[in-house]
CSV table of C-alpha atoms and ligand atoms in Angstrom, one decimal:
chain,number,residue,atom,x,y,z
G,1,MET,CA,0.0,0.0,0.0
G,2,GLN,CA,1.0,3.6,-0.5
G,3,ILE,CA,0.5,6.5,1.9
G,4,ASP,CA,-1.7,9.4,0.8
G,5,VAL,CA,-1.0,12.9,1.8
G,6,ILE,CA,-3.1,16.0,2.5
G,7,LEU,CA,-1.2,19.3,2.8
G,8,GLY,CA,-1.7,23.0,2.4
G,9,LEU,CA,-0.4,24.7,-0.8
G,10,GLN,CA,-0.4,28.3,0.6
G,11,TRP,CA,0.6,29.9,3.9
G,12,GLY,CA,-1.5,27.6,6.2
G,13,ASP,CA,-5.1,27.5,7.3
G,14,GLU,CA,-6.3,26.2,4.0
G,15,GLY,CA,-8.8,23.9,5.8
G,16,LYS,CA,-6.6,20.8,6.1
G,17,GLY,CA,-8.3,19.7,9.3
G,18,LYS,CA,-11.8,19.7,7.8
G,19,ILE,CA,-10.7,17.7,4.8
G,20,VAL,CA,-8.7,15.2,6.8
G,21,ASP,CA,-11.7,14.6,9.1
G,22,TYR,CA,-13.9,14.2,6.0
G,23,LEU,CA,-11.7,11.7,4.3
G,24,ALA,CA,-10.5,9.9,7.5
G,25,ASN,CA,-13.2,7.2,7.3
G,26,ASP,CA,-11.5,5.8,4.1
G,27,TYR,CA,-8.3,5.2,6.1
G,28,HIS,CA,-7.1,3.0,9.0
G,29,ILE,CA,-4.5,5.5,10.3
G,30,VAL,CA,-4.1,9.3,10.2
G,31,ALA,CA,-0.6,10.6,10.9
G,32,ARG,CA,0.8,14.1,11.6
G,33,PHE,CA,4.4,14.3,10.2
G,34,GLN,CA,5.7,17.8,11.1
G,35,GLY,CA,5.0,21.0,13.0
G,36,GLY,CA,3.6,21.2,16.4
G,37,PRO,CA,1.0,23.3,18.3
G,38,ASN,CA,1.6,26.2,16.0
G,39,ALA,CA,-1.0,24.4,13.9
G,40,GLY,CA,-4.7,25.0,14.6
G,41,HIS,CA,-7.0,22.6,12.6
G,42,THR,CA,-10.7,23.3,12.9
G,43,LEU,CA,-13.4,20.6,12.5
G,44,LYS,CA,-17.1,21.3,12.6
G,45,PHE,CA,-19.8,18.7,12.9
G,46,GLY,CA,-22.9,17.9,14.9
G,47,GLY,CA,-23.3,21.6,15.8
G,48,ASN,CA,-19.9,21.6,17.5
G,49,LYS,CA,-16.5,23.1,16.7
G,50,TYR,CA,-13.1,21.5,17.7
G,51,VAL,CA,-9.7,23.0,17.2
G,52,LEU,CA,-6.8,20.5,17.2
G,53,HIS,CA,-3.2,21.5,17.6
G,54,THR,CA,-1.2,18.3,18.0
G,55,VAL,CA,-3.8,15.6,17.8
G,56,PRO,CA,-4.4,14.4,14.2
G,57,SER,CA,-7.7,15.3,12.6
G,58,GLY,CA,-8.9,11.6,12.3
G,59,ILE,CA,-9.5,11.4,16.1
G,60,PHE,CA,-13.2,11.9,15.9
G,61,ARG,CA,-13.7,8.9,13.7
G,62,PRO,CA,-14.3,5.9,16.0
G,63,GLY,CA,-11.7,3.1,15.8
G,64,LEU,CA,-9.3,5.0,13.6
G,65,VAL,CA,-5.6,5.0,14.7
G,66,ASN,CA,-4.1,8.5,15.0
G,67,LEU,CA,-0.3,8.8,15.1
G,68,ILE,CA,2.0,11.7,16.0
G,69,GLY,CA,5.1,11.2,14.0
G,70,ASN,CA,8.8,11.7,14.7
G,71,GLY,CA,8.8,14.9,12.7
G,72,VAL,CA,6.4,16.6,15.1
G,73,VAL,CA,7.4,18.7,18.0
G,74,LEU,CA,5.2,18.2,21.0
G,75,ASP,CA,4.4,20.4,23.9
G,76,PRO,CA,3.0,18.1,26.6
G,77,ILE,CA,1.1,20.9,28.3
G,78,ILE,CA,-0.9,21.9,25.2
G,79,PHE,CA,-1.3,18.2,24.4
G,80,GLN,CA,-2.7,17.5,27.8
G,81,ARG,CA,-5.2,20.3,27.3
G,82,GLU,CA,-6.3,18.8,24.0
G,83,LEU,CA,-6.7,15.4,25.5
G,84,ARG,CA,-8.9,16.8,28.3
G,85,ALA,CA,-11.1,18.5,25.7
G,86,LEU,CA,-11.4,15.1,23.9
G,87,GLU,CA,-12.4,13.5,27.1
G,88,GLN,CA,-15.0,16.2,27.7
G,89,ALA,CA,-16.4,15.5,24.2
G,90,GLN,CA,-16.5,11.8,25.2
G,91,VAL,CA,-14.1,10.7,22.5
G,92,GLU,CA,-12.3,7.5,23.4
G,93,PHE,CA,-8.7,7.7,22.3
G,94,LYS,CA,-6.4,6.0,24.9
G,95,SER,CA,-5.6,2.9,22.8
G,96,ARG,CA,-5.6,4.6,19.4
G,97,LEU,CA,-3.6,7.8,19.8
G,98,LEU,CA,0.0,6.8,19.3
G,99,VAL,CA,3.1,8.9,19.8
G,100,SER,CA,6.5,8.4,18.1
G,101,ARG,CA,9.3,8.0,20.6
G,102,LYS,CA,11.4,10.1,18.3
G,103,ALA,CA,9.1,13.2,18.4
G,104,HIS,CA,10.9,16.1,20.0
G,105,LEU,CA,9.6,17.8,23.2
G,106,ILE,CA,8.9,21.5,23.5
G,107,LEU,CA,10.3,22.6,26.9
G,108,PRO,CA,8.9,25.7,28.7
G,109,THR,CA,12.2,27.4,28.0
G,110,HIS,CA,11.8,26.8,24.3
G,111,ARG,CA,8.7,29.0,24.5
G,112,TRP,CA,10.5,31.5,26.5
G,113,LEU,CA,13.3,31.6,23.9
G,114,ASP,CA,10.8,32.0,21.1
G,115,ALA,CA,9.2,35.0,22.8
G,116,ALA,CA,12.6,36.6,23.7
G,117,SER,CA,13.9,36.1,20.2
G,118,GLU,CA,10.8,37.6,18.6
G,119,ALA,CA,10.8,40.6,21.0
G,120,HIS,CA,14.5,41.1,20.1
G,121,LYS,CA,13.8,41.2,16.4
G,122,GLY,CA,11.4,44.1,16.9
G,123,LYS,CA,9.9,45.1,13.5
G,124,ALA,CA,11.7,42.2,11.8
G,125,LYS,CA,9.8,39.6,13.8
G,126,ILE,CA,8.6,36.5,12.1
G,127,GLY,CA,5.2,36.7,13.7
G,128,SER,CA,5.7,33.3,15.3
G,129,THR,CA,2.8,31.7,17.2
G,130,LEU,CA,5.2,31.7,20.2
G,131,LYS,CA,4.8,28.0,20.8
G,132,GLY,CA,8.5,27.4,20.9
G,133,ILE,CA,8.6,25.8,17.5
G,134,GLY,CA,11.8,27.5,16.2
G,135,PRO,CA,13.9,26.9,19.3
G,136,THR,CA,12.8,23.2,19.5
G,137,TYR,CA,13.7,22.4,15.9
G,138,MET,CA,17.0,24.3,16.5
G,139,ASP,CA,17.8,21.9,19.4
G,140,LYS,CA,16.8,19.0,17.2
G,141,THR,CA,19.1,19.9,14.4
G,142,GLY,CA,21.7,21.1,16.9
G,143,ARG,CA,21.5,17.6,18.4
G,144,ASN,CA,20.6,18.9,21.9
G,145,GLY,CA,16.9,18.0,21.9
G,146,LEU,CA,14.9,15.8,24.2
G,147,ARG,CA,12.6,13.2,22.7
G,148,VAL,CA,9.3,11.6,23.8
G,149,GLY,CA,11.2,8.3,24.4
G,150,ASP,CA,13.6,10.0,26.7
G,151,ILE,CA,11.0,10.5,29.4
G,152,SER,CA,11.3,6.8,30.3
G,153,LEU,CA,15.0,7.1,30.9
G,154,PRO,CA,16.2,7.0,34.6
G,155,GLY,CA,18.4,10.1,33.9
G,156,PHE,CA,15.6,12.2,32.3
G,157,ARG,CA,15.5,14.9,34.9
G,158,ASP,CA,19.3,15.5,34.5
G,159,LEU,CA,18.9,15.7,30.7
G,160,TYR,CA,16.1,18.2,31.2
G,161,GLU,CA,18.1,20.3,33.7
G,162,SER,CA,21.1,20.4,31.5
G,163,LEU,CA,19.1,21.6,28.5
G,164,LYS,CA,17.2,24.1,30.6
G,165,THR,CA,20.5,25.5,31.9
G,166,LYS,CA,21.7,26.0,28.4
G,167,HIS,CA,18.5,27.8,27.5
G,168,LEU,CA,18.9,30.1,30.5
G,169,ASP,CA,22.4,31.0,29.4
G,170,LEU,CA,21.1,31.7,25.9
G,171,LEU,CA,18.3,33.9,27.3
G,172,LYS,CA,21.0,36.2,28.6
G,173,ILE,CA,21.7,37.6,25.1
G,174,TYR,CA,18.1,38.9,24.9
G,175,THR,CA,16.3,41.7,26.7
G,176,PRO,CA,14.7,40.1,29.7
G,177,ILE,CA,11.0,39.3,29.4
G,178,ASP,CA,8.6,38.0,32.0
G,179,PHE,CA,8.1,34.2,32.2
G,180,ASP,CA,6.9,32.1,35.1
G,181,LEU,CA,9.4,29.4,34.8
G,182,ALA,CA,8.6,27.7,38.1
G,183,GLY,CA,4.9,27.5,37.3
G,184,GLU,CA,5.5,26.4,33.7
G,185,GLU,CA,8.0,23.7,34.7
G,186,LYS,CA,5.6,22.3,37.3
G,187,ALA,CA,2.8,22.1,34.7
G,188,TRP,CA,5.2,20.6,32.2
G,189,PHE,CA,6.3,17.7,34.5
G,190,GLU,CA,2.7,17.0,35.5
G,191,SER,CA,1.7,16.9,31.9
G,192,LEU,CA,4.3,14.2,31.2
G,193,ASP,CA,2.3,11.9,33.3
G,194,THR,CA,-0.6,12.3,30.9
G,195,LEU,CA,1.7,11.7,27.9
G,196,ARG,CA,2.9,8.5,29.6
G,197,THR,CA,-0.6,7.0,29.5
G,198,LEU,CA,-0.5,6.8,25.7
G,199,PRO,CA,1.2,4.1,23.7
G,200,PHE,CA,4.7,5.1,22.4
G,201,VAL,CA,5.8,3.6,19.1
G,202,ASP,CA,8.7,3.5,16.7
G,203,CYS,CA,6.6,5.0,13.9
G,204,GLU,CA,8.9,4.0,11.1
G,205,TYR,CA,8.4,0.3,11.9
G,206,TYR,CA,4.8,0.8,12.9
G,207,LEU,CA,3.7,2.5,9.6
G,208,ASN,CA,5.8,0.3,7.3
G,209,ASP,CA,4.3,-2.8,8.9
G,210,ALA,CA,0.8,-1.3,8.6
G,211,LEU,CA,1.4,-0.6,4.9
G,212,ARG,CA,2.6,-4.2,4.4
G,213,GLN,CA,-0.6,-5.4,6.0
G,214,LYS,CA,-2.5,-3.3,3.4
G,215,LYS,CA,-3.7,-0.7,6.0
G,216,ARG,CA,-4.6,2.6,4.5
G,217,VAL,CA,-2.6,5.6,5.8
G,218,LEU,CA,-3.3,9.3,5.4
G,219,ALA,CA,-0.5,11.8,6.3
G,220,GLU,CA,-1.8,15.2,7.6
G,221,GLY,CA,0.3,18.2,6.9
G,222,ALA,CA,0.5,21.3,9.1
G,223,GLN,CA,1.2,24.9,8.0
G,224,GLY,CA,1.5,25.4,4.3
G,225,SER,CA,4.1,24.9,1.6
G,226,MET,CA,4.9,28.6,1.5
G,227,LEU,CA,6.0,28.3,5.2
G,228,ASP,CA,8.4,25.5,4.4
G,229,ILE,CA,11.8,26.0,5.9
G,230,ASP,CA,13.6,25.4,2.6
G,231,PHE,CA,11.2,26.7,0.0
G,232,GLY,CA,8.9,29.1,1.8
G,233,THR,CA,9.3,32.9,2.0
G,234,TYR,CA,12.4,32.6,4.2
G,235,PRO,CA,13.0,33.8,6.8
G,236,PHE,CA,9.3,34.3,7.3
G,237,VAL,CA,8.6,30.6,7.5
G,238,THR,CA,8.2,27.9,10.1
G,239,SER,CA,11.0,25.6,11.1
G,240,SER,CA,10.0,22.3,9.4
G,241,ASN,CA,9.6,20.8,5.9
G,242,THR,CA,5.9,21.2,5.3
G,243,ILE,CA,6.0,19.8,1.8
G,244,THR,CA,5.5,16.1,0.7
G,245,ALA,CA,9.2,15.4,1.4
G,246,GLY,CA,8.4,16.0,5.0
G,247,VAL,CA,6.3,12.9,5.1
G,248,CYS,CA,9.3,10.8,4.4
G,249,THR,CA,11.5,12.3,7.1
G,250,GLY,CA,8.6,12.9,9.5
G,251,LEU,CA,7.2,9.4,9.5
G,252,GLY,CA,10.0,7.2,8.1
G,253,ILE,CA,8.4,6.5,4.8
G,254,ALA,CA,10.3,5.9,1.6
G,255,PRO,CA,9.6,8.3,-1.3
G,256,GLN,CA,8.2,5.6,-3.6
G,257,GLN,CA,5.5,4.8,-1.1
G,258,ILE,CA,3.9,8.2,-1.4
G,259,GLY,CA,0.5,7.8,-3.2
G,260,ARG,CA,-2.1,10.5,-3.7
G,261,VAL,CA,-0.9,14.0,-2.8
G,262,ILE,CA,-4.0,16.1,-2.2
G,263,GLY,CA,-3.1,19.8,-2.2
G,264,ILE,CA,-5.5,22.2,-0.5
G,265,THR,CA,-5.9,25.8,-1.5
G,266,LYS,CA,-8.5,28.3,-0.5
G,267,ALA,CA,-10.5,30.0,-3.3
G,268,TYR,CA,-8.5,33.1,-2.3
G,269,CYS,CA,-5.4,33.4,-0.1
G,270,THR,CA,-4.5,34.3,3.5
G,271,ARG,CA,-1.4,34.5,5.6
G,272,VAL,CA,-0.9,35.2,9.3
G,273,GLY,CA,2.2,36.7,10.7
G,274,SER,CA,4.9,38.8,8.9
G,275,GLY,CA,6.4,38.3,5.5
G,276,PRO,CA,5.8,38.8,1.8
G,277,PHE,CA,2.3,38.1,0.3
G,278,PRO,CA,2.2,39.2,-3.4
G,279,THR,CA,-1.6,39.3,-3.8
G,280,GLU,CA,-2.4,40.8,-0.4
G,281,LEU,CA,-5.3,43.3,-0.5
G,282,ASP,CA,-4.8,45.8,2.2
G,283,ASN,CA,-8.1,47.5,1.3
G,284,PRO,CA,-11.9,47.1,1.7
G,285,ILE,CA,-11.8,44.0,-0.6
G,286,GLY,CA,-9.3,42.3,1.7
G,287,GLU,CA,-11.4,43.3,4.7
G,288,LYS,CA,-14.5,41.8,3.1
G,289,LEU,CA,-12.6,38.5,2.5
G,290,ARG,CA,-11.6,38.6,6.2
G,291,GLN,CA,-15.1,39.2,7.4
G,292,GLU,CA,-16.9,36.7,5.0
G,293,GLY,CA,-14.2,34.1,5.6
G,294,MET,CA,-14.0,34.7,9.3
G,295,GLU,CA,-10.2,34.9,8.9
G,296,PHE,CA,-8.9,35.0,12.4
G,297,GLY,CA,-6.2,32.6,13.5
G,298,SER,CA,-7.4,29.2,15.0
G,299,THR,CA,-4.3,29.2,17.3
G,300,THR,CA,-3.7,32.8,18.1
G,301,GLY,CA,-6.9,34.7,17.2
G,302,ARG,CA,-4.8,37.1,15.1
G,303,PRO,CA,-6.6,38.7,12.0
G,304,ARG,CA,-5.3,36.9,8.9
G,305,ARG,CA,-4.1,39.0,6.0
G,306,CYS,CA,-6.2,38.3,2.9
G,307,GLY,CA,-5.8,38.5,-0.9
G,308,TRP,CA,-6.7,36.9,-4.2
G,309,ILE,CA,-5.6,33.4,-5.1
G,310,ASP,CA,-2.1,33.3,-6.5
G,311,LEU,CA,-1.6,30.9,-9.4
G,312,PRO,CA,2.2,31.2,-10.0
G,313,GLN,CA,2.5,30.6,-6.2
G,314,LEU,CA,0.3,27.5,-6.5
G,315,LYS,CA,2.2,26.3,-9.5
G,316,TYR,CA,5.4,26.6,-7.5
G,317,THR,CA,4.1,24.6,-4.5
G,318,ASN,CA,2.6,22.0,-6.8
G,319,ILE,CA,6.0,21.4,-8.3
G,320,LEU,CA,7.5,21.0,-4.8
G,321,ASN,CA,4.8,18.6,-3.6
G,322,GLY,CA,4.0,16.5,-6.7
G,323,THR,CA,0.3,17.3,-6.1
G,324,THR,CA,-1.9,14.7,-7.8
G,325,GLU,CA,-5.2,16.5,-7.1
G,326,LEU,CA,-6.5,19.7,-5.7
G,327,CYS,CA,-9.1,20.5,-3.1
G,328,MET,CA,-10.5,24.0,-3.1
G,329,THR,CA,-11.9,25.2,0.2
G,330,LYS,CA,-13.9,28.3,1.2
G,331,ILE,CA,-15.4,28.9,-2.3
G,332,ASP,CA,-18.6,30.0,-0.5
G,333,VAL,CA,-16.7,33.0,1.0
G,334,LEU,CA,-16.7,34.5,-2.5
G,335,ASN,CA,-20.5,34.2,-2.8
G,336,SER,CA,-21.3,37.9,-2.5
G,337,PHE,CA,-18.5,39.2,-4.7
G,338,ALA,CA,-19.6,40.7,-8.0
G,339,GLU,CA,-16.1,40.2,-9.3
G,340,ILE,CA,-13.2,38.0,-8.2
G,341,ALA,CA,-9.6,37.8,-9.3
G,342,ALA,CA,-6.6,35.5,-9.6
G,343,ALA,CA,-2.9,36.4,-10.1
G,344,THR,CA,-1.6,34.7,-13.3
G,345,GLN,CA,1.8,36.4,-13.5
G,346,TYR,CA,4.1,38.7,-11.6
G,347,GLN,CA,5.6,41.9,-12.8
G,348,TYR,CA,9.2,42.4,-11.6
G,349,ASP,CA,12.6,43.2,-13.1
G,350,GLY,CA,10.8,45.1,-15.8
G,351,ARG,CA,8.8,42.1,-17.2
G,352,GLU,CA,6.0,39.7,-16.6
G,353,GLN,CA,7.1,36.4,-15.2
G,354,ASP,CA,5.5,33.3,-13.7
G,355,GLN,CA,8.3,32.2,-11.4
G,356,LEU,CA,8.8,33.4,-7.9
G,357,PRO,CA,11.9,35.5,-7.5
G,358,TYR,CA,14.8,34.2,-5.3
G,359,ASP,CA,13.9,36.6,-2.5
G,360,LEU,CA,10.3,37.7,-2.3
G,361,CYS,CA,11.2,39.9,0.6
G,362,SER,CA,13.6,42.2,-1.2
G,363,THR,CA,12.0,42.1,-4.7
G,364,SER,CA,9.1,44.4,-5.3
G,365,ILE,CA,6.6,42.4,-7.4
G,366,GLU,CA,3.2,43.3,-8.7
G,367,PRO,CA,0.7,40.6,-9.4
G,368,VAL,CA,-0.9,40.6,-12.8
G,369,LEU,CA,-4.6,39.8,-12.2
G,370,ARG,CA,-7.2,38.0,-14.3
G,371,HIS,CA,-10.8,39.0,-13.3
G,372,PHE,CA,-13.8,36.7,-13.2
G,373,GLU,CA,-17.5,37.4,-12.9
G,374,GLY,CA,-18.8,36.4,-9.4
G,375,TRP,CA,-21.9,34.1,-9.0
G,376,GLN,CA,-23.6,36.1,-6.3
G,377,CYS,CA,-25.7,33.4,-4.8
G,378,SER,CA,-25.5,30.9,-2.0
G,379,LEU,CA,-24.0,27.5,-2.6
G,380,ASP,CA,-25.8,25.8,0.3
G,381,HIS,CA,-27.9,23.7,-1.9
G,382,VAL,CA,-25.1,22.5,-4.2
G,383,GLN,CA,-24.2,18.8,-3.8
G,384,HIS,CA,-22.7,18.1,-7.2
G,385,PHE,CA,-20.1,19.8,-9.3
G,386,ASP,CA,-22.6,20.3,-12.1
G,387,GLN,CA,-24.9,22.2,-9.8
G,388,LEU,CA,-22.3,24.9,-9.2
G,389,PRO,CA,-23.2,28.2,-10.8
G,390,ARG,CA,-21.6,28.6,-14.3
G,391,GLN,CA,-19.3,31.4,-13.0
G,392,ALA,CA,-18.0,29.2,-10.2
G,393,ARG,CA,-17.3,26.4,-12.7
G,394,LEU,CA,-15.5,28.7,-15.1
G,395,PHE,CA,-13.3,30.0,-12.2
G,396,LEU,CA,-12.5,26.4,-11.1
G,397,GLU,CA,-11.8,25.2,-14.7
G,398,ALA,CA,-9.5,28.2,-15.3
G,399,ILE,CA,-7.5,27.2,-12.3
G,400,GLU,CA,-7.3,23.6,-13.3
G,401,GLN,CA,-6.2,24.5,-16.7
G,402,TYR,CA,-3.5,26.9,-15.4
G,403,LEU,CA,-2.1,24.4,-13.0
G,404,GLY,CA,-2.7,21.2,-15.0
G,405,ILE,CA,-4.1,19.4,-12.0
G,406,PRO,CA,-7.7,18.4,-11.5
G,407,VAL,CA,-9.8,19.9,-8.7
G,408,LYS,CA,-11.3,16.8,-7.1
G,409,MET,CA,-13.0,18.4,-4.1
G,410,VAL,CA,-14.7,21.7,-3.5
G,411,SER,CA,-15.6,22.8,0.0
G,412,THR,CA,-18.6,25.1,0.4
G,413,GLY,CA,-18.7,25.6,4.2
G,414,PRO,CA,-16.9,24.8,7.4
G,415,GLU,CA,-19.2,21.8,8.3
G,416,ARG,CA,-18.1,18.3,7.6
G,417,GLU,CA,-20.9,17.6,5.1
G,418,LYS,CA,-20.3,20.7,3.0
G,419,LEU,CA,-18.0,19.1,0.5
G,420,ILE,CA,-18.5,18.3,-3.2
G,421,VAL,CA,-16.4,15.3,-4.3
G,422,ARG,CA,-16.1,15.0,-8.0
F,1,GDP,P1,-6.2,24.3,8.8
F,1,GDP,O1,-5.2,24.9,9.7
F,1,GDP,O2,-5.7,24.2,7.4
F,1,GDP,O3,-6.9,23.1,9.3
F,1,GDP,O4,-7.4,25.5,8.7
F,1,GDP,P2,-8.0,26.3,9.9
F,1,GDP,O5,-8.9,25.4,10.7
F,1,GDP,O6,-6.9,27.0,10.7
F,1,GDP,O7,-8.7,27.4,9.2
F,1,GDP,C1,-9.8,27.1,8.2
F,1,GDP,C2,-11.0,27.8,8.7
F,1,GDP,O8,-12.0,27.8,7.7
F,1,GDP,C3,-11.7,27.1,9.9
F,1,GDP,O9,-12.4,28.1,10.7
F,1,GDP,C4,-12.7,26.2,9.2
F,1,GDP,O10,-13.8,25.9,10.0
F,1,GDP,C5,-13.1,27.1,8.0
F,1,GDP,N1,-13.5,26.3,6.8
F,1,GDP,C6,-13.0,25.2,6.3
F,1,GDP,N2,-13.5,24.9,5.1
F,1,GDP,C7,-14.4,25.9,4.8
F,1,GDP,C8,-15.2,26.2,3.7
F,1,GDP,O11,-15.3,25.6,2.7
F,1,GDP,N3,-16.0,27.4,3.8
F,1,GDP,C9,-16.0,28.2,4.9
F,1,GDP,N4,-16.7,29.3,4.9
F,1,GDP,N5,-15.2,27.9,6.0
F,1,GDP,C10,-14.4,26.8,5.9
F,2,IMO,P1,-1.9,25.4,10.3
F,2,IMO,O1,-1.5,24.0,10.4
F,2,IMO,C1,-0.9,29.6,9.5
F,2,IMO,C2,3.1,31.0,10.7
F,2,IMO,C3,3.1,32.0,11.9
F,2,IMO,C4,4.4,32.7,11.5
F,2,IMO,C5,5.3,31.6,11.0
F,2,IMO,C6,6.2,31.0,12.0
F,2,IMO,O2,-3.0,25.8,11.2
F,2,IMO,O3,-2.2,25.8,8.9
F,2,IMO,P2,6.0,29.4,14.1
F,2,IMO,O4,5.1,29.5,15.3
F,2,IMO,O5,6.0,28.2,13.3
F,2,IMO,O6,7.4,29.8,14.5
F,2,IMO,O7,5.5,30.6,13.1
F,2,IMO,O8,4.4,30.6,10.5
F,2,IMO,N1,2.3,29.7,11.1
F,2,IMO,C7,1.1,29.4,10.6
F,2,IMO,N2,0.3,30.2,9.8
F,2,IMO,N3,-1.2,28.3,9.9
F,2,IMO,C8,-0.4,27.6,10.6
F,2,IMO,O9,-0.7,26.3,10.9
F,2,IMO,C9,0.8,28.1,11.0
F,2,IMO,N4,1.8,27.7,11.8
F,2,IMO,C10,2.8,28.7,11.8
F,2,IMO,O10,2.0,32.8,11.9
F,2,IMO,O11,4.1,33.6,10.5
F,3,MG,MG1,-4.9,26.5,11.0
């Protein structure tokens, strides 16, 4: 068997959680492969809304195994809070939520370092979610990190103290900021007891065995391809590989075992935090997109920046991911627009181009827009692709044609059932 992948093609918040939850019933296992609690994946069904940060979005499907892979960075305090919310929602998970021993732990001092580093950057700040993601991945690649499996070692407390001491030394280079280390540390050690109640696995063995046994596995991406550490709008990115390649390193899967790659894009585009965004609309149209799309962060509540869909950008992330099919979310957000637009080229260096420049941060680029007529009606009744208004179909078909990849799913609302599968 091959492993299918769902990931975001833009700057995150494309609606990955909703689509993973929808498709999960076709799978035996859903696995997160990178990122950490910087993610906020929203699921809506049965009149309730759930936001998941660490737990994979297949958890609400009874019997399904959910796995947190080695590529993930895990904050046990946030994780414990998520598990309590699941208990309150009467979701049974104890035997079917597995954690890779090789996933790295976010320490309280990682969060402190994240906050101090961002404060130090001033105007140049990344706009991090301040969950300690950057410092934790720095310790991973610097070979100093602590992993989930380490909490079973007799010398774990010493390992913790040694890393904490290093962090306290590092913090001296920054302007001091308030942080209740004693309180956070107490909560952190208490939360490890909750973590210990879950099964730990060597996910590379677990998943490859599962694939051999013909189990169907879905990998759930976090963030978006434009936030990828190598290919995103560096330095305004996250600290992991968010693209398909991250599935291999974040779960222990060989490249030839990747099957479908379902790339998710909104019908427009958003980004939260700092950094370049070529099609951003810092005007009433952008504000309308924000209000209609309720574009406020699932993790931090920050208003998201909004703009038109950017086709050269999507072409770029499709190359990186080997996207085999597209899913377009939030098309309903455009319902009341008389006219919508999509960037088809960029104007920079004196000519029109369809490739992203080396450094979007220092190149002034103007998107070249193609305009489309809006449909100006509700899509609530639409259950089949053919029932979409003509204008919406033309918009979707133009995007398919430009990108050369079929749009296999269209999401028309936040609720689980609001999805057209072609
Ligand atoms: P994720 O991080 O990619 O899982 O996305 P988020 O959950 O952070 O943000 C997506 C937001 O859009 C959430 O509030 C979803 O409930 C909502 N959403 C998802 N799909 C649709 C859709 O098709 N239409 C509308 N209006 N909202 C949607
Ligand atoms: P999901 O999975 C949108 C952004 C932050 C910031 C940058 C770095 O919900 O799509 P970090 O905390 O990783 O150091 O922040 O990346 N960012 C996200 N933006 N959705 C996310 O996750 C994000 N995770 C991180 O806003 O600009
Ligand atoms: Mg999100």
